[in-house]
Coordinates of C-alpha atoms and ligand atoms in Angstrom, one line a residue:
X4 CA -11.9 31.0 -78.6
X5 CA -9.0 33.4 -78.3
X6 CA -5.7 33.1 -80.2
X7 CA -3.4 30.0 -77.9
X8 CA -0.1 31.4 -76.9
X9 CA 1.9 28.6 -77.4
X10 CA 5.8 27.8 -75.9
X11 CA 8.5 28.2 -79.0
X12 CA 10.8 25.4 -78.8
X13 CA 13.9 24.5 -80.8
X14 CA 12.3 27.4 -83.4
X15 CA 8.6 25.7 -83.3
X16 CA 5.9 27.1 -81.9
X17 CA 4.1 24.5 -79.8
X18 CA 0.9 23.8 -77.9
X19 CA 1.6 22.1 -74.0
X20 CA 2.2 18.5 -74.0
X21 CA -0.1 18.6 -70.9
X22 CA -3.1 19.8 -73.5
X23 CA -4.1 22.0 -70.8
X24 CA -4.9 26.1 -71.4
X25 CA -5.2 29.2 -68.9
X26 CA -6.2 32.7 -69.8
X27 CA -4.8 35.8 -69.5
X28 CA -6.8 38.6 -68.1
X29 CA -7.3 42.2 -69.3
X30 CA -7.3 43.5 -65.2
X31 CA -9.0 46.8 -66.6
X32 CA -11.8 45.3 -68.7
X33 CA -11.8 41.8 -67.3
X34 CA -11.8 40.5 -71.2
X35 CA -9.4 37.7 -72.5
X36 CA -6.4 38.6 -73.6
X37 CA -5.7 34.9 -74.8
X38 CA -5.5 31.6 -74.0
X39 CA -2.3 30.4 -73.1
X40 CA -0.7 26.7 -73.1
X41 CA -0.6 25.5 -69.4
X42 CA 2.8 23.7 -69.7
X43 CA 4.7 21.5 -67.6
X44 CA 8.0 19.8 -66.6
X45 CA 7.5 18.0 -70.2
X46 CA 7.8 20.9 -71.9
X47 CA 10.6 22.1 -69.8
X48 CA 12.7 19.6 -70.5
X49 CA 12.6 20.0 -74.1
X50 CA 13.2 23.4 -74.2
X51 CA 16.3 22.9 -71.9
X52 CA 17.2 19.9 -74.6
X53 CA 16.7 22.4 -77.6
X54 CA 18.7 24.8 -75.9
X55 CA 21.8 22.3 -75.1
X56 CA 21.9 21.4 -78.4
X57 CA 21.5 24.5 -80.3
X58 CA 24.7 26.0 -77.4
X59 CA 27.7 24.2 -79.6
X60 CA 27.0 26.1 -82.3
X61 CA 26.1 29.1 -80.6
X62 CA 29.0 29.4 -78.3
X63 CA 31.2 29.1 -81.3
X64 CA 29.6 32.2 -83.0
X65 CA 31.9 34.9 -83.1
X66 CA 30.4 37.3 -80.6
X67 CA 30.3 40.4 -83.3
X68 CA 28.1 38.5 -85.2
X69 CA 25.9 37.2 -82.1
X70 CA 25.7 41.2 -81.5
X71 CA 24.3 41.9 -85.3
X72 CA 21.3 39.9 -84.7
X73 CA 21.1 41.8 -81.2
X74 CA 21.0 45.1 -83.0
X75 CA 18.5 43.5 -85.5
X76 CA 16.3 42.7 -82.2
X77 CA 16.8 46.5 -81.2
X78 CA 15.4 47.4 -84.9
X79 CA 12.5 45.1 -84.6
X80 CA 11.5 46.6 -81.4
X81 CA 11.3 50.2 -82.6
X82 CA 9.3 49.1 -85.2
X83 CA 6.6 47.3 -83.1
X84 CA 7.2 49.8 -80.0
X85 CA 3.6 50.9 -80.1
X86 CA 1.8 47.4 -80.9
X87 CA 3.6 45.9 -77.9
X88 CA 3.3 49.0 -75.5
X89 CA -0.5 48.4 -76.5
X90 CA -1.0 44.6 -75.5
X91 CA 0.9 45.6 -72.8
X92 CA -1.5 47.9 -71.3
X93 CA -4.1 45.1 -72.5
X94 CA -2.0 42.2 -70.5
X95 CA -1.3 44.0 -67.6
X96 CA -2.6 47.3 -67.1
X97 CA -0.1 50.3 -66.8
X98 CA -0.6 53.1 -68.8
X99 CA 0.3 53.4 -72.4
X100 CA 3.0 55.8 -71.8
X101 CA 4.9 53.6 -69.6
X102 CA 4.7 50.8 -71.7
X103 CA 6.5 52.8 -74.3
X104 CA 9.1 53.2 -71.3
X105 CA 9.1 49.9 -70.4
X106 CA 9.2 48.8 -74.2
X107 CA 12.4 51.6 -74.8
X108 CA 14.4 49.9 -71.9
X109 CA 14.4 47.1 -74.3
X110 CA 15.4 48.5 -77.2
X111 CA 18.2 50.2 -75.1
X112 CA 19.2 47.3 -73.6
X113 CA 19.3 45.4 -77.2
X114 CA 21.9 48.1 -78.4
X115 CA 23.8 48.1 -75.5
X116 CA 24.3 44.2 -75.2
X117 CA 24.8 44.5 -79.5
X118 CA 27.7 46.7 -78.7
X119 CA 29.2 44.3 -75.7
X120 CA 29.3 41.9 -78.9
X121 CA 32.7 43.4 -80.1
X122 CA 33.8 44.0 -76.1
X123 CA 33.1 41.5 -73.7
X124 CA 36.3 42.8 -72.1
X125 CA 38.2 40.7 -70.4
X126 CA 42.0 41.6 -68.8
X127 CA 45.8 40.7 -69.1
X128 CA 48.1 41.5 -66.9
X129 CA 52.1 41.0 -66.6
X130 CA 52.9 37.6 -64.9
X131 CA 55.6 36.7 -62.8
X132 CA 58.1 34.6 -64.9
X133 CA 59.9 35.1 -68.5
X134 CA 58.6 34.1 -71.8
X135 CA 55.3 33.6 -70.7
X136 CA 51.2 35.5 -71.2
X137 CA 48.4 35.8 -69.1
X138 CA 44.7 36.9 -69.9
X139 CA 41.2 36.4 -68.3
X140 CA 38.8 36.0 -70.2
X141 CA 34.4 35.6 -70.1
X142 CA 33.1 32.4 -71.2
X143 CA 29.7 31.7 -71.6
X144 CA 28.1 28.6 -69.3
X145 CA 25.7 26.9 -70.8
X146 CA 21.8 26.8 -71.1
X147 CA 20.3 29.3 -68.4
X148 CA 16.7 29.8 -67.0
X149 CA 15.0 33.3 -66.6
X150 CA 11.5 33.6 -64.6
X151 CA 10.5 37.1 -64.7
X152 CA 7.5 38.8 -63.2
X153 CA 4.8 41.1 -64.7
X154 CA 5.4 44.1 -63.7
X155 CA 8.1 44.8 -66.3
X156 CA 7.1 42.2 -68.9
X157 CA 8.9 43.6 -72.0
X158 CA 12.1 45.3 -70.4
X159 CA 12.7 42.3 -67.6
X160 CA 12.8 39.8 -69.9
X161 CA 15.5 42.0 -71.9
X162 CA 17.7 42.6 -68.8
X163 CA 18.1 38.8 -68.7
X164 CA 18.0 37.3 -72.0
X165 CA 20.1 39.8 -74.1
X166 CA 23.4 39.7 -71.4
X167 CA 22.9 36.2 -71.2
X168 CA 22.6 35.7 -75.4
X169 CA 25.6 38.3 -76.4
X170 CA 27.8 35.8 -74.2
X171 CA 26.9 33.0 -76.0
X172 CA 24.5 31.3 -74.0
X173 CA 21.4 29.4 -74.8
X174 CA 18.0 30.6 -73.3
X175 CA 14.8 29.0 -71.9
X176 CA 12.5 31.5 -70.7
X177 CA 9.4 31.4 -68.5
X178 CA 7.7 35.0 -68.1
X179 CA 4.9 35.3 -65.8
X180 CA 1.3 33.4 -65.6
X181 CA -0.4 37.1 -65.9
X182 CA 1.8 38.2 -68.7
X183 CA 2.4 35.5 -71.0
X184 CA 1.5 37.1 -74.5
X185 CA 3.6 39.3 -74.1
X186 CA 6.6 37.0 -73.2
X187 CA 6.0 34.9 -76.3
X188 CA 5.9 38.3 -78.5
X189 CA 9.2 39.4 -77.0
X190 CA 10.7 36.5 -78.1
X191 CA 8.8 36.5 -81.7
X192 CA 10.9 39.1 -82.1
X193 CA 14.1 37.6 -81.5
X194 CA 12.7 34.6 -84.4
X195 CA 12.3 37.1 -86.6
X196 CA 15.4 38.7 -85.8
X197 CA 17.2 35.7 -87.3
X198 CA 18.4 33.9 -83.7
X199 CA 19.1 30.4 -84.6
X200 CA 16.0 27.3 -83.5
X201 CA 16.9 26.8 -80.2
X202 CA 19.4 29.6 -79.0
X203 CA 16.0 31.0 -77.2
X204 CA 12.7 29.0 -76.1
X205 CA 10.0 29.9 -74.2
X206 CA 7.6 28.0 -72.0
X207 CA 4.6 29.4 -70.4
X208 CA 2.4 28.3 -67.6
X209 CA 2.4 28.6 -64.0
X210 CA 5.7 29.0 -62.0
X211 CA 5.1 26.2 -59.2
X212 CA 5.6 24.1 -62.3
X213 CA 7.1 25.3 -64.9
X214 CA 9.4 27.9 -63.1
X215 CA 10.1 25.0 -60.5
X216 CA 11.0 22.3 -63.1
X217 CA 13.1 25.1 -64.9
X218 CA 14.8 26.0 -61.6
X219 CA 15.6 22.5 -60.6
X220 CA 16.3 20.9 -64.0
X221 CA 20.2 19.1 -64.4
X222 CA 21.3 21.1 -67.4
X223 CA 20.2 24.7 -66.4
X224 CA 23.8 25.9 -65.0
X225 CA 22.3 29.1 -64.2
X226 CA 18.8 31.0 -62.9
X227 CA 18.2 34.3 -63.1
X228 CA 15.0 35.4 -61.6
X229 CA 13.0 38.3 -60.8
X230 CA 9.9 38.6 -58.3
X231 CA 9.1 37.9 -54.2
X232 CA 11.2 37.1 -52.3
X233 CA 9.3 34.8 -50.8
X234 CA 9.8 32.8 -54.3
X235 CA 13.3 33.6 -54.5
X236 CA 14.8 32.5 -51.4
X237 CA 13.3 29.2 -51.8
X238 CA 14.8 28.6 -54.8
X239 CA 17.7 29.7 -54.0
X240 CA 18.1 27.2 -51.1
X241 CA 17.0 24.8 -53.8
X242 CA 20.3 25.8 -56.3
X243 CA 22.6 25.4 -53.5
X244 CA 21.7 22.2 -53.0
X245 CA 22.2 21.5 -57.0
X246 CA 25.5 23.6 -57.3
X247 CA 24.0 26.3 -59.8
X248 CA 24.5 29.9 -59.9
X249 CA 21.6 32.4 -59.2
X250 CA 20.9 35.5 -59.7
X251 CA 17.9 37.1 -57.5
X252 CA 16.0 40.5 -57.9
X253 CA 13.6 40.7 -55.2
X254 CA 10.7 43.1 -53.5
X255 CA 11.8 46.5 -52.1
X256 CA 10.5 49.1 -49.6
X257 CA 11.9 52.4 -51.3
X258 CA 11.6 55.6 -49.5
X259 CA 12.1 59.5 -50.5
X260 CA 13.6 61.7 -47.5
X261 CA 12.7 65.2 -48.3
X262 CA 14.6 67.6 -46.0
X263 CA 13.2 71.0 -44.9
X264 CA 15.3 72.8 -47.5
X265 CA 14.0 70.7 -51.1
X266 CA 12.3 71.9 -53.2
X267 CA 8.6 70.6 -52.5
X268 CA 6.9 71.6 -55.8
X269 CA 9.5 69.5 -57.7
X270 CA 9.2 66.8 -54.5
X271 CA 5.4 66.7 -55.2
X272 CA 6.1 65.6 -58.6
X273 CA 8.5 63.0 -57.9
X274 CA 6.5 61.3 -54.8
X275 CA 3.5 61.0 -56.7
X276 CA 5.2 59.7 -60.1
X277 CA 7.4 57.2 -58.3
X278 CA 4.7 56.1 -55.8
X279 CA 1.5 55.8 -57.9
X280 CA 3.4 55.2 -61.3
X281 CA 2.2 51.4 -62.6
X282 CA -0.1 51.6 -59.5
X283 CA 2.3 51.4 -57.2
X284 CA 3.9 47.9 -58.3
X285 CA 6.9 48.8 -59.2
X286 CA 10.1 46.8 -57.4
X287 CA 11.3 50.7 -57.2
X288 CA 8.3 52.2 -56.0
X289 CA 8.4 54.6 -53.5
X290 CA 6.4 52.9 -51.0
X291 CA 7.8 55.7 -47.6
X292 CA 8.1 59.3 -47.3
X293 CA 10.5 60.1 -44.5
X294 CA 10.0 64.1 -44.1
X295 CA 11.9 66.5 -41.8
X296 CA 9.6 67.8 -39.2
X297 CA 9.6 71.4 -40.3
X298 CA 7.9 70.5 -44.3
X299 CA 5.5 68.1 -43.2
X300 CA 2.3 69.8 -42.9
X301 CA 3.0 71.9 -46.4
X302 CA 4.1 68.7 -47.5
X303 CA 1.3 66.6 -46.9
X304 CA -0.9 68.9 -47.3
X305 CA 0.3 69.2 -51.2
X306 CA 0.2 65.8 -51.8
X307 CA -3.2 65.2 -50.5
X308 CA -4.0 67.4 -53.6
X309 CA -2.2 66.1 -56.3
X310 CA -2.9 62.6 -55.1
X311 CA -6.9 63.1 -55.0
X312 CA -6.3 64.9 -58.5
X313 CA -4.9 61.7 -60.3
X314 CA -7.3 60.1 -63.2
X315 CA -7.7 56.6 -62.9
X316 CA -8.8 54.2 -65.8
X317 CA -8.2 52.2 -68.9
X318 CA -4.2 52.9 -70.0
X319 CA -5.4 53.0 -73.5
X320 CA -6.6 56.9 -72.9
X321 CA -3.5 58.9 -72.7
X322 CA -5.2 61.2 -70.0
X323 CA -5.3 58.1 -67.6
X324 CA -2.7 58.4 -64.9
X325 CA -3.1 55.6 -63.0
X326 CA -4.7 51.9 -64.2
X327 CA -5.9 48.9 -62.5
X328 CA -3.8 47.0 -60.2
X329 CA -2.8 43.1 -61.8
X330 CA -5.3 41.0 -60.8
X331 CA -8.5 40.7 -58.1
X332 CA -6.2 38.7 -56.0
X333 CA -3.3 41.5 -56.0
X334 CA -6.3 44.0 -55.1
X335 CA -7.0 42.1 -51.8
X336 CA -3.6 41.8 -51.0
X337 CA -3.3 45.4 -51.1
X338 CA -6.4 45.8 -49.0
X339 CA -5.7 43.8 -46.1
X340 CA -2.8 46.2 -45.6
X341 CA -4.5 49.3 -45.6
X342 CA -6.7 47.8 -43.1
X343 CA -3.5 46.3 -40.8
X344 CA -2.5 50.1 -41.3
X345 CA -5.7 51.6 -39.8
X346 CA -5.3 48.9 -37.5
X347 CA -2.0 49.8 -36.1
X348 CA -2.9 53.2 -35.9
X349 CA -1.8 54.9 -38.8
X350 CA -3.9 57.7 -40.2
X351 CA -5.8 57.1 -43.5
X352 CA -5.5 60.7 -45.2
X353 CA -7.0 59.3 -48.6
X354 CA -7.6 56.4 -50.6
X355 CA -8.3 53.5 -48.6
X356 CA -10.9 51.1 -51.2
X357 CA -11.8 50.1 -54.3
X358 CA -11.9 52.6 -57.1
X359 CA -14.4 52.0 -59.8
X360 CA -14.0 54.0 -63.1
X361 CA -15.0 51.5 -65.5
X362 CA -18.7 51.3 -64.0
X363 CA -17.7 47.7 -62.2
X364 CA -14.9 45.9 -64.2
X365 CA -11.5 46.2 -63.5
X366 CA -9.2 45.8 -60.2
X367 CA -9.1 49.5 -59.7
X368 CA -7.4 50.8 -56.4
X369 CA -7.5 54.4 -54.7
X370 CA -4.1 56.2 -54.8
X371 CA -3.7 55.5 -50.6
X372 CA -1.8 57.9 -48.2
X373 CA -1.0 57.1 -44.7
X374 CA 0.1 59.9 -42.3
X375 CA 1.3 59.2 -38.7
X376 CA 3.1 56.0 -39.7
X377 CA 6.0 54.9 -37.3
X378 CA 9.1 52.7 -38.4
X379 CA 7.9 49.4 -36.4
X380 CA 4.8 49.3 -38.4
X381 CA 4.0 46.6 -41.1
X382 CA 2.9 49.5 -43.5
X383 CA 6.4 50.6 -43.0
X384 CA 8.2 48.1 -43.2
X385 CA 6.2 45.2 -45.7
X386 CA 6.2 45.5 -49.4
X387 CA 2.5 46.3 -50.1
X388 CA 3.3 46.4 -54.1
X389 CA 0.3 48.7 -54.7
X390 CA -0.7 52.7 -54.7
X391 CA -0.2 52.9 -50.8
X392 CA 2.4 55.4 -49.3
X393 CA 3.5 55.5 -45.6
X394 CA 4.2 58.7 -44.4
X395 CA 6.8 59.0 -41.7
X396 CA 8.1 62.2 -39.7
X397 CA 11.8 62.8 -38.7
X398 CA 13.8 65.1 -36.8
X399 CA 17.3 65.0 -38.8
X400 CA 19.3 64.1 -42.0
X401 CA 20.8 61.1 -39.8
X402 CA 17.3 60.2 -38.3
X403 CA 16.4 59.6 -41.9
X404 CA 18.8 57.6 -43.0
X405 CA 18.5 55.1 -39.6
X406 CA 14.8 54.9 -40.9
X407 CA 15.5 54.5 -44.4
X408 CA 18.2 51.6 -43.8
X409 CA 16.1 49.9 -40.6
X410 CA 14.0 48.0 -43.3
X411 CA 14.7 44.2 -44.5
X412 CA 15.3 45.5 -48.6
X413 CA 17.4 47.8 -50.1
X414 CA 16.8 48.6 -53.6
X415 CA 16.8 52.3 -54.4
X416 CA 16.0 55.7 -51.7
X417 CA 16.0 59.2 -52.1
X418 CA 16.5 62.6 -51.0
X419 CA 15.3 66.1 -51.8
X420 CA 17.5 68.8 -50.7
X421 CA 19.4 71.8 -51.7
X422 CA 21.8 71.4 -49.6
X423 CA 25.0 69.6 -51.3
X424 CA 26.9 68.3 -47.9
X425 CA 23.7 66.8 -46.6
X426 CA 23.2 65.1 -50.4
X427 CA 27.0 63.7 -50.4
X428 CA 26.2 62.2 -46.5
X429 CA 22.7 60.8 -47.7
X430 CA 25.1 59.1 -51.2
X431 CA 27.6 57.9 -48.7
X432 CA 25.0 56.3 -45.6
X433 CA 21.9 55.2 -47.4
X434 CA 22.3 51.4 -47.8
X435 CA 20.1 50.7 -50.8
X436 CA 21.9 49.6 -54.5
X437 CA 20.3 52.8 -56.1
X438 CA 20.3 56.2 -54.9
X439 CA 18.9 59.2 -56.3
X440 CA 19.7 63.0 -55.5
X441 CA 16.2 65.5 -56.1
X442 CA 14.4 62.5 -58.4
X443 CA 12.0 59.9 -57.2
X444 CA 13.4 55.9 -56.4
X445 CA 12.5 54.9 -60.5
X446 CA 14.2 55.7 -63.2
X447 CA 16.7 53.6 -63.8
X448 CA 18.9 53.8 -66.8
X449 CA 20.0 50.6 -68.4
X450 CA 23.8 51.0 -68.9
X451 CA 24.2 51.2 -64.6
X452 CA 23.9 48.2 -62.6
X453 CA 20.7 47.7 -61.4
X454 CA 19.6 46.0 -58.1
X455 CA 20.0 46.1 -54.5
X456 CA 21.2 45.3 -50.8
X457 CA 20.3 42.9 -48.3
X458 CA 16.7 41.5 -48.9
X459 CA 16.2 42.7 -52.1
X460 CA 19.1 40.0 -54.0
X461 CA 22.0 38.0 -53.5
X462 CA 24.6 40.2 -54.4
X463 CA 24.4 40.5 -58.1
X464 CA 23.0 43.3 -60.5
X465 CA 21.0 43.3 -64.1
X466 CA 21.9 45.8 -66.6
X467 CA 25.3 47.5 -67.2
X468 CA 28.1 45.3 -67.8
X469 CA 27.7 43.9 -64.7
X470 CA 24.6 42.2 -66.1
X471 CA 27.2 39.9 -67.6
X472 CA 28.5 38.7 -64.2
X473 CA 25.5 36.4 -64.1
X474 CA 25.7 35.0 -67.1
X475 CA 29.6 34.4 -67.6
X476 CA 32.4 32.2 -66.1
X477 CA 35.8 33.5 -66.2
X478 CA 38.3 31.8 -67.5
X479 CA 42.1 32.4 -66.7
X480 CA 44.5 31.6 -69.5
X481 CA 48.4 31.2 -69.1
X482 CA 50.8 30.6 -72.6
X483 CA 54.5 29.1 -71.5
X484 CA 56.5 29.8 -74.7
X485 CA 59.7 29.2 -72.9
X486 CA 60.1 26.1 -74.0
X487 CA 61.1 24.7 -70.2
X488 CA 58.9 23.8 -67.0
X489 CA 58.9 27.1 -64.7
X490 CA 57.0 26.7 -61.6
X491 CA 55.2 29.6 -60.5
X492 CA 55.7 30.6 -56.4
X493 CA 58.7 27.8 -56.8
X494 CA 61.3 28.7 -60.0
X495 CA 61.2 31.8 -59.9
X496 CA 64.4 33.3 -58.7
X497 CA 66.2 30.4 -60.3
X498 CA 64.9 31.1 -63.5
X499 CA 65.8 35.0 -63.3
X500 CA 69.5 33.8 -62.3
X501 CA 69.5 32.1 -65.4
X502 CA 68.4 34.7 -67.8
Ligands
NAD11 P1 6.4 36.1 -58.1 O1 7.5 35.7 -57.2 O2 5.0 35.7 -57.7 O3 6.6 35.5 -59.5 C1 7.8 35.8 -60.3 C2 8.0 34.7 -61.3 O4 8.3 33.5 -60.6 C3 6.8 34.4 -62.2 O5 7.2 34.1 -63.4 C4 6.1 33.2 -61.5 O6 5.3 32.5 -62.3 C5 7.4 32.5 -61.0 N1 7.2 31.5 -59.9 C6 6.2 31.5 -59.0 N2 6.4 30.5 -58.1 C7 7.5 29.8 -58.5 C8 8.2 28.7 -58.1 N3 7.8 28.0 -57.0 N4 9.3 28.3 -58.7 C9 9.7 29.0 -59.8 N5 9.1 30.1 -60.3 C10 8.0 30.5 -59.7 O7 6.4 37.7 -58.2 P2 5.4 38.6 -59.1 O8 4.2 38.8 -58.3 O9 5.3 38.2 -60.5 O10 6.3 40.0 -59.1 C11 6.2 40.9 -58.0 C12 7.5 40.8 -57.2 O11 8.6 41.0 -58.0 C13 7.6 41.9 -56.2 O12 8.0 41.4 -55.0 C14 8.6 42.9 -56.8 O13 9.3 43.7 -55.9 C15 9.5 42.0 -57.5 N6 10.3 42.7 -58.5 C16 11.6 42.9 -58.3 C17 12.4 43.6 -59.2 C18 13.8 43.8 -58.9 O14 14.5 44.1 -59.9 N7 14.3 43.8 -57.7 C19 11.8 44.0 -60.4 C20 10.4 43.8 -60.6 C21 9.7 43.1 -59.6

């Protein structure tokens, strides 16, 4: 039997009260990864109960200190950088090089939120009556819930927990069913690290329980969650209804306009990075090319190259560009929308099927290019969250953007030109919460906000300082030392006269 990944409560390390297990799967090799404690609503609550009571004392730690152990968190994940980029590749498939990314964003992130330990700025300003101060300032809120996906299972988990930690909050965290080893060795880290029993716990196991439970419990004030929408608007609807705060990061249908002036060798690059990068399941992923009429067939004709060029296989081997998509389930999913896209008459350029490079294991799928695609079509407009790119002719810059903005998610575009006026128009019109000038639609960077417009959120952003938005209330502070009642809006001209 493989090694049980356990949930970490109150600074124990615990099997499921349910005494049920799962597995995680290796999607290249099909192997175990581990076997993983299928917890419960029981084991949600006492996480949330370790977490309550470990907050009084962790509210009250001065936040520079709270930022030392975050920089000690940062330290730890340098040092095991390469075994976690490794189990990563093992967990969930993407290619050892971008699990060094994905690991880095962490490390970032941990310095970053260290620093915020000696800012967490808040703001004075001058108020309206004599003898008297004013100042906002951030407070933390409580015990908060993160659910996070797999698709980003070190750096995700860091977007969430560190903001939410360096403000003093307490932390119960449920990573995703297919990534769960790795969720309970990000927060090893944090043990080891020095964070007090409690401050953060961990409980793995499906999310119709466990993330529902943690969603819905009492003493969660706040959920921060990253994944479908589908998922995400439900709960949402859900946290109204129980008064918490929520913050949502959702699907995306990212595009790159390339205009008939960019640079198409360096355009090449970029759509093939950002569209078959992680296998195409990135929330970022370039998932549309919108082209100006007069590149297209050069265009197309180079990617058709590059893309039949890419090596697939096991992430492990540092030549592999491209590994297996998450699970069987995820590889049928992607299938039945290449076949709606042959179906609504799009035309299949390359790709298309199963690729097999591990002689039958894996969930291997063909880097996929549609040409011909038209706006109204499900290929252009769904989130396929796999290697399939819709290819989409245009007339104009402004034609580009109508198609770019006409979808229901916003989360990060594009555009390849040389042309600076047509580059300050696209910054200005495209209605997505990232935007990138001559670079693909991933690549974020972790001190910006990150996250988008309409369906892809609620409004709020990870990373940055915005990041602590979520997990913050503010609190507005007034000190009277005039020694008499003045009434603000009411005493005020009074109280002038007198001075
Ligand atoms: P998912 O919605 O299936 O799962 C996300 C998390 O929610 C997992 O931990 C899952 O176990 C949990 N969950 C599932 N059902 C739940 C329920 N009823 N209640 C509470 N929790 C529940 O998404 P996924 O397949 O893991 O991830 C892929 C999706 O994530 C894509 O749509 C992608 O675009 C999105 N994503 C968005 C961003 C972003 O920042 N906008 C980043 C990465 C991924």
């Amino acid at each position: 039997m493989a090694e049980l990944v356990k949930n970490y409560i109150g600074g124990e390390w615990l099997a499921a009260r349910t005494g049920e297990t799962f597995q995680s799967i290796n999607p290249a090799t099909e192997e175990v990864v581990a076997d993983v404690a299928r917890s419960g609503a029981d084991d949600v609550n006492a996480a949330v109960q370790a977490a309550k009571a470990a907050y009084k004392n962790w509210r009250l730690t001065p936040a520079p200190r709270r930022g030392e152990i975050l920089y000690r968190v940062g330290q730890l994940l340098m040092e095991r950088k390469e075994d976690l980029a490794r189990l990563m590749v093992q967990e969930m498939g993407k290619v050892i090089a971008e699990a060094r990314g994905d690991v880095q964003e962490a490390i970032d992130m941990a310095f970053f939120m260290g620093g915020e330990g000696r800012r967490l700025l808040g703001y004075t300003a001058p108020v309206e009556m004599p003898n008297k101060f004013g100042m906002a300032l951030r407070d933390s809120v409580g015990v908060v819930g993160l659910i996070t996906p797999w698709n980003f299972p070190i750096a995700i988990p860091s977007w969430k927990s560190l903001p939410a930690l360096i403000a003093g909050n307490c932390v119960v965290f449920k990573p995703a069913s297919d990534t769960p080893k790795l969720g309970a060795e990000f927060v090893r880290v944090f043990q080891d690290a020095g964070l007090p029993p409690g401050v953060m716990n961990i409980i793995v196991g499906p999310g119709g329980s466990v993330g529902n439970a943690l969603a819905t419990h009492p003493d969660v004030r706040v959920v921060s969650f990253t994944g479908s929408t589908e998922v995400g608007y439900r709960m949402y609807a859900q946290a109204a209804q129980l008064g918490k705060k929520v913050s949502l990061e959702l699907g995306g249908k990212n595009a790159i306009i390339v205009m008939d002036d960019a640079n198409l060798e360096l355009a090449v690059e970029a759509i093939t990075w950002s569209a078959f990068g992680t296998t195409g399941q990135r929330c970022t992923a370039t998932s549309r090319l919108i082209v100006q009429k007069g590149v297209h067939r050069e265009l197309v004709d180079a990617l058709y190259e590059k893309t039949k060029s890419l090596k697939l296989g096991y992430g492990l081997d540092e030549s592999v560009q491209v590994g297996p998509v998450v699970s069987r389930s995820a590889r049928e999913g992607i299938h039945e929308y290449v076949e709606i896209g042959k179906n609504e008459g799009a035309t299949l350029l390359t790709g298309g099927g199963f690729a097999d490079p591990l002689d039958g294991k894996g969930f291997f799928y063909l880097p996929t290019l549609f040409d011909n695609v038209t706006p109204d079509m499900r290929i252009a407009r769904e989130e396929i969250f796999g290697p399939v790119l819709s290819i989409i002719e245009v007339e104009t810059l402004d034609e580009a953007v109508e198609v770019n903005n006409q979808v229901a998610y916003g989360l990060s575009s594009s555009i390849f030109t040389e042309n600076v006026n047509a580059a300050f128009r696209a910054i200005r019109d495209l209605s997505t919460g990232i935007v990138y000038i001559n670079h693909g639609t991933t690549g974020a960077e972790i001190q910006f906000p990150f996250g988008g417009t309409r369906g892809t959120g609620n409004g709020m952003r990870e990373a940055g300082q915005t990041a602590l938005d979520s997990f913050t209330e503010w609190k507005a502070v007034y000190v009277d030392y005039s020694g008499r009642l003045q009434r603000a809006q009411i005493d005020t001209e009074t109280i002038l006269k007198d001075q």
